[in-house]
């Protein structure tokens, strides 16, 4: 009987799919003795998973076919075509996923990796390195709730429709490889020109992120503290005492002064005048209560938590 192979991005999603899709496909049985060989199966489908990236772009070789030397004269390293290789620490898991994909009873493969460019890349690299040529569908899940998974299963997308996203993912991966490898080697060669080996990593994400930290540190070092005052008071009412803080009702955000706040008073004399106006005085306050109902939010699933972060 033909079966559908569902490939998730990580084991936790594989387990969620086995529970959520039981309504559509029937109860799944856990199989596999080792963690690398763990999967779920029933009469209709097989559910397995990667553990993030299983495949990476192969490092370039030098003119003699050996490892590329750390020298300026071999840069830039731009291969005629990009080759793939298994990631060493997850090679066992890759062999398991490809074994399931090559089964003769599997006639359809469903990409259930994360909905996005990176999930598409993980799946496509698995098919590419294994030379798998079987029909593909896309399970596009917006969250990992049971309802969301079942709705995504009811509206499976054609694999051909994801071609542009897959191409974008591969372009990003290859450009990262080119920028990261060549810039890292160039900077390292430059810093090691007087002797030693001073490796200096650089990359599309790493370098701008480091620049953000460096910029913030420079701002901290150049910061000039400016004193300001806040007025806090204890108020006595029939229901009991409470603490309050003065807020300027006319305050507006000033782009030219990012330190400005409604509660901050930059003129000490002005702060003293406000304190004198209020200290020991009486006044009338009103309290208004309106009952409202609010449904408690659902607990985070992993995808929603990542999106929020």
Coordinates of C-alpha atoms in Angstrom, one line a residue:
X1 CA 0.0 0.0 0.0
X2 CA 1.5 3.4 -1.0
X3 CA 2.5 5.6 1.9
X4 CA 3.1 9.3 2.4
X5 CA 6.4 10.4 4.0
X6 CA 6.2 13.5 6.2
X7 CA 9.5 15.2 7.0
X8 CA 9.5 17.7 9.9
X9 CA 12.4 20.0 10.9
X10 CA 12.9 18.7 14.4
X11 CA 11.9 15.7 16.6
X12 CA 9.5 17.8 18.7
X13 CA 7.5 18.7 15.6
X14 CA 7.5 15.1 14.5
X15 CA 5.9 14.1 17.8
X16 CA 3.3 16.9 17.5
X17 CA 2.4 15.8 14.0
X18 CA 1.9 12.2 15.0
X19 CA -0.7 13.3 17.6
X20 CA -2.4 16.0 15.5
X21 CA -2.7 14.0 12.3
X22 CA -4.1 10.9 14.0
X23 CA -7.6 12.2 13.3
X24 CA -6.9 12.3 9.5
X25 CA -4.5 9.4 9.1
X26 CA -5.1 7.1 12.1
X27 CA -3.0 6.4 15.2
X28 CA 0.8 6.3 14.7
X29 CA 3.2 3.8 16.3
X30 CA 6.6 5.0 17.4
X31 CA 9.5 3.1 15.8
X32 CA 13.3 3.1 15.8
X33 CA 15.6 1.9 18.6
X34 CA 18.1 4.8 18.5
X35 CA 17.5 8.6 18.5
X36 CA 18.9 8.8 15.0
X37 CA 16.4 6.2 13.8
X38 CA 13.3 7.4 15.6
X39 CA 10.1 7.9 13.5
X40 CA 6.3 7.2 13.5
X41 CA 4.4 5.0 11.1
X42 CA 0.9 3.6 10.4
X43 CA -0.8 2.1 7.4
X44 CA -1.2 5.6 5.7
X45 CA 2.0 7.5 6.4
X46 CA 5.5 7.8 7.9
X47 CA 6.5 10.8 10.0
X48 CA 10.2 11.5 10.5
X49 CA 12.3 14.6 11.0
X50 CA 15.6 16.3 10.6
X51 CA 17.4 17.8 13.5
X52 CA 17.8 21.2 12.0
X53 CA 20.3 21.4 9.2
X54 CA 21.6 17.9 8.0
X55 CA 23.4 19.1 4.9
X56 CA 25.9 21.9 4.3
X57 CA 27.8 23.4 1.4
X58 CA 31.1 21.7 0.8
X59 CA 34.3 23.6 1.6
X60 CA 36.4 24.5 -1.5
X61 CA 39.7 22.8 -2.4
X62 CA 42.9 24.4 -3.4
X63 CA 44.7 24.1 -6.8
X64 CA 46.2 20.8 -5.8
X65 CA 42.9 19.3 -4.7
X66 CA 43.7 19.6 -1.0
X67 CA 42.2 22.0 1.5
X68 CA 42.2 25.6 0.4
X69 CA 45.3 27.3 1.8
X70 CA 45.0 30.5 3.9
X71 CA 46.6 32.7 1.3
X72 CA 45.6 35.9 -0.5
X73 CA 46.5 34.6 -3.9
X74 CA 43.7 31.9 -3.8
X75 CA 41.0 34.5 -3.0
X76 CA 38.3 35.0 -3.9
X77 CA 37.2 31.4 -3.7
X78 CA 34.2 31.1 -6.1
X79 CA 33.3 27.6 -7.1
X80 CA 31.9 26.8 -10.6
X81 CA 29.0 25.0 -8.8
X82 CA 28.1 24.5 -5.2
X83 CA 28.4 20.9 -3.9
X84 CA 26.7 19.5 -0.8
X85 CA 28.0 17.3 2.0
X86 CA 26.4 15.8 5.2
X87 CA 27.0 17.6 8.4
X88 CA 29.3 15.2 10.3
X89 CA 27.5 15.3 13.7
X90 CA 24.1 14.6 12.2
X91 CA 25.1 12.2 9.4
X92 CA 23.3 9.3 11.1
X93 CA 20.0 11.2 11.1
X94 CA 20.4 12.1 7.4
X95 CA 21.0 8.4 6.5
X96 CA 17.8 7.5 8.3
X97 CA 15.7 10.2 6.6
X98 CA 17.0 9.2 3.1
X99 CA 16.3 5.6 3.9
X100 CA 12.7 6.4 4.5
X101 CA 12.5 8.6 1.4
X102 CA 13.9 5.8 -0.8
X103 CA 11.4 3.2 0.4
X104 CA 9.5 1.7 -2.5
X105 CA 6.2 2.1 -0.7
X106 CA 6.6 5.9 -0.4
X107 CA 5.0 7.6 -3.4
X108 CA 4.6 11.1 -1.9
X109 CA 6.8 13.3 0.3
X110 CA 5.4 16.1 2.4
X111 CA 7.6 18.9 3.5
X112 CA 6.6 19.7 7.1
X113 CA 9.7 21.8 8.0
X114 CA 9.2 25.3 9.4
X115 CA 7.1 27.6 7.3
X116 CA 9.8 29.9 5.9
X117 CA 12.9 30.2 3.8
X118 CA 15.2 28.2 6.2
X119 CA 12.7 25.3 6.6
X120 CA 12.5 25.1 2.8
X121 CA 16.3 25.0 2.5
X122 CA 16.6 22.2 5.1
X123 CA 14.1 20.1 3.1
X124 CA 15.5 20.9 -0.3
X125 CA 19.1 20.1 0.6
X126 CA 17.9 16.7 1.9
X127 CA 16.3 15.8 -1.4
X128 CA 19.2 17.2 -3.4
X129 CA 21.9 15.3 -1.7
X130 CA 19.9 12.1 -1.8
X131 CA 18.9 12.6 -5.4
X132 CA 15.3 12.0 -4.4
X133 CA 12.8 12.6 -7.3
X134 CA 9.3 11.9 -5.9
X135 CA 6.2 14.1 -5.9
X136 CA 6.3 16.7 -3.1
X137 CA 3.6 18.6 -1.1
X138 CA 4.1 21.4 1.4
X139 CA 2.5 21.4 4.9
X140 CA 2.5 25.1 5.7
X141 CA 1.9 25.5 9.4
X142 CA 1.4 28.9 11.0
X143 CA 1.6 27.5 14.5
X144 CA 1.9 24.1 16.2
X145 CA -1.5 23.9 17.7
X146 CA -3.6 20.8 16.8
X147 CA -6.1 22.9 15.0
X148 CA -3.5 24.8 12.9
X149 CA -1.8 21.5 11.9
X150 CA -5.0 19.9 10.9
X151 CA -6.0 23.0 8.8
X152 CA -2.6 23.0 7.1
X153 CA -3.1 19.3 6.3
X154 CA -6.5 20.0 4.7
X155 CA -4.9 22.6 2.5
X156 CA -1.6 21.0 1.4
X157 CA 0.3 23.1 -1.2
X158 CA 1.9 21.8 -4.3
X159 CA 5.7 21.5 -4.0
X160 CA 6.1 23.3 -7.4
X161 CA 4.5 26.4 -5.8
X162 CA 7.4 26.6 -3.4
X163 CA 10.1 26.9 -6.1
X164 CA 10.7 30.6 -5.7
X165 CA 11.1 30.3 -1.9
X166 CA 13.5 27.4 -2.3
X167 CA 15.6 29.3 -4.9
X168 CA 15.7 32.3 -2.5
X169 CA 16.8 30.0 0.3
X170 CA 19.6 28.5 -1.8
X171 CA 20.7 32.0 -3.0
X172 CA 20.9 33.2 0.6
X173 CA 22.9 30.1 1.6
X174 CA 25.4 30.4 -1.2
X175 CA 25.8 34.1 -0.8
X176 CA 26.5 33.6 3.0
X177 CA 29.1 31.0 2.0
X178 CA 30.8 33.3 -0.4
X179 CA 30.8 36.3 1.9
X180 CA 31.6 34.4 5.0
X181 CA 34.4 32.2 3.7
X182 CA 36.2 34.9 1.6
X183 CA 35.9 37.7 4.1
X184 CA 37.0 35.5 7.0
X185 CA 40.0 34.3 5.1
X186 CA 40.9 37.7 3.7
X187 CA 40.8 39.3 7.2
X188 CA 42.7 36.4 8.8
X189 CA 45.4 36.6 6.1
X190 CA 45.7 40.4 6.6
X191 CA 45.9 40.2 10.4
X192 CA 48.4 37.3 10.2
X193 CA 50.7 39.0 7.7
X194 CA 53.4 39.7 10.3
X195 CA 53.4 36.2 11.7
X196 CA 51.1 33.9 13.7
X197 CA 47.6 32.9 12.8
X198 CA 45.0 35.4 13.9
X199 CA 41.7 34.0 12.7
X200 CA 39.1 36.7 12.3
X201 CA 35.6 35.5 11.6
X202 CA 33.2 37.6 9.5
X203 CA 29.8 37.0 7.9
X204 CA 26.5 38.4 6.7
X205 CA 24.8 38.2 10.1
X206 CA 27.7 38.1 12.5
X207 CA 29.5 41.2 11.3
X208 CA 26.5 43.6 11.3
X209 CA 25.5 42.2 14.7
X210 CA 28.9 42.8 16.1
X211 CA 28.7 46.4 14.6
X212 CA 25.5 47.0 16.6
X213 CA 27.2 46.0 19.8
X214 CA 30.3 48.1 19.0
X215 CA 28.1 51.1 18.2
X216 CA 26.2 50.7 21.5
X217 CA 29.4 50.4 23.4
X218 CA 30.7 53.6 21.8
X219 CA 27.5 55.4 22.8
X220 CA 27.9 54.2 26.4
X221 CA 31.5 55.4 26.5
X222 CA 30.5 58.8 25.0
X223 CA 27.5 59.3 27.3
X224 CA 27.4 62.4 29.4
X225 CA 25.1 62.0 32.4
X226 CA 22.5 64.8 32.8
X227 CA 20.8 65.2 36.2
X228 CA 17.0 65.3 36.4
X229 CA 14.3 65.2 39.1
X230 CA 11.2 63.2 39.7
X231 CA 8.5 64.1 42.2
X232 CA 7.1 61.2 44.2
X233 CA 4.4 61.7 46.9
X234 CA 2.4 59.7 49.4
X235 CA -1.4 60.3 49.1
X236 CA -3.8 59.7 51.9
X237 CA -7.4 58.7 51.0
X238 CA -10.2 56.9 52.8
X239 CA -9.3 53.6 51.3
X240 CA -5.7 53.9 52.4
X241 CA -2.4 55.5 51.4
X242 CA -0.8 55.1 48.0
X243 CA 2.3 56.3 46.2
X244 CA 2.1 58.6 43.2
X245 CA 4.5 60.2 40.7
X246 CA 4.1 63.6 39.0
X247 CA 3.5 63.4 35.2
X248 CA 3.7 66.4 32.9
X249 CA 0.3 66.5 31.2
X250 CA 1.7 68.6 28.3
X251 CA 4.7 66.3 27.6
X252 CA 5.2 65.2 24.0
X253 CA 7.9 63.0 22.7
X254 CA 10.9 64.9 21.4
X255 CA 13.0 63.2 18.7
X256 CA 15.8 65.6 19.5
X257 CA 15.9 64.6 23.1
X258 CA 15.6 60.8 23.4
X259 CA 16.1 61.0 27.2
X260 CA 13.0 63.1 27.6
X261 CA 10.2 61.4 29.7
X262 CA 6.8 62.7 31.0
X263 CA 8.0 62.2 34.6
X264 CA 11.4 63.8 34.2
X265 CA 12.0 67.5 35.3
X266 CA 15.3 68.9 34.0
X267 CA 15.1 72.2 35.9
X268 CA 15.6 71.8 39.6
X269 CA 13.9 75.1 40.5
X270 CA 10.8 74.0 38.5
X271 CA 10.8 70.7 40.4
X272 CA 10.9 72.6 43.7
X273 CA 8.0 74.9 42.7
X274 CA 5.9 71.9 41.8
X275 CA 6.8 70.2 45.1
X276 CA 5.8 73.4 47.0
X277 CA 2.5 73.6 45.2
X278 CA 1.6 70.1 46.1
X279 CA 3.1 69.3 49.5
X280 CA 0.6 69.2 52.4
X281 CA -2.3 70.2 50.1
X282 CA -5.7 68.6 49.8
X283 CA -7.7 67.8 46.7
X284 CA -10.5 65.8 45.3
X285 CA -10.0 62.6 43.3
X286 CA -12.5 60.3 41.6
X287 CA -12.2 56.6 41.1
X288 CA -14.1 54.8 38.3
X289 CA -14.2 51.0 37.9
X290 CA -15.5 49.2 34.8
X291 CA -15.8 45.4 34.7
X292 CA -14.3 43.9 31.5
X293 CA -13.9 40.3 30.3
X294 CA -10.8 39.0 28.6
X295 CA -10.1 35.5 27.4
X296 CA -6.8 34.2 28.7
X297 CA -4.2 33.8 26.0
X298 CA -3.1 30.3 24.9
X299 CA 0.2 29.0 26.0
X300 CA 3.1 29.5 23.6
X301 CA 3.9 26.9 21.0
X302 CA 7.5 26.9 19.8
X303 CA 6.8 28.7 16.5
X304 CA 4.8 31.4 18.1
X305 CA 7.4 31.9 20.8
X306 CA 10.2 32.2 18.2
X307 CA 8.1 34.8 16.2
X308 CA 7.4 36.8 19.4
X309 CA 11.1 36.7 20.3

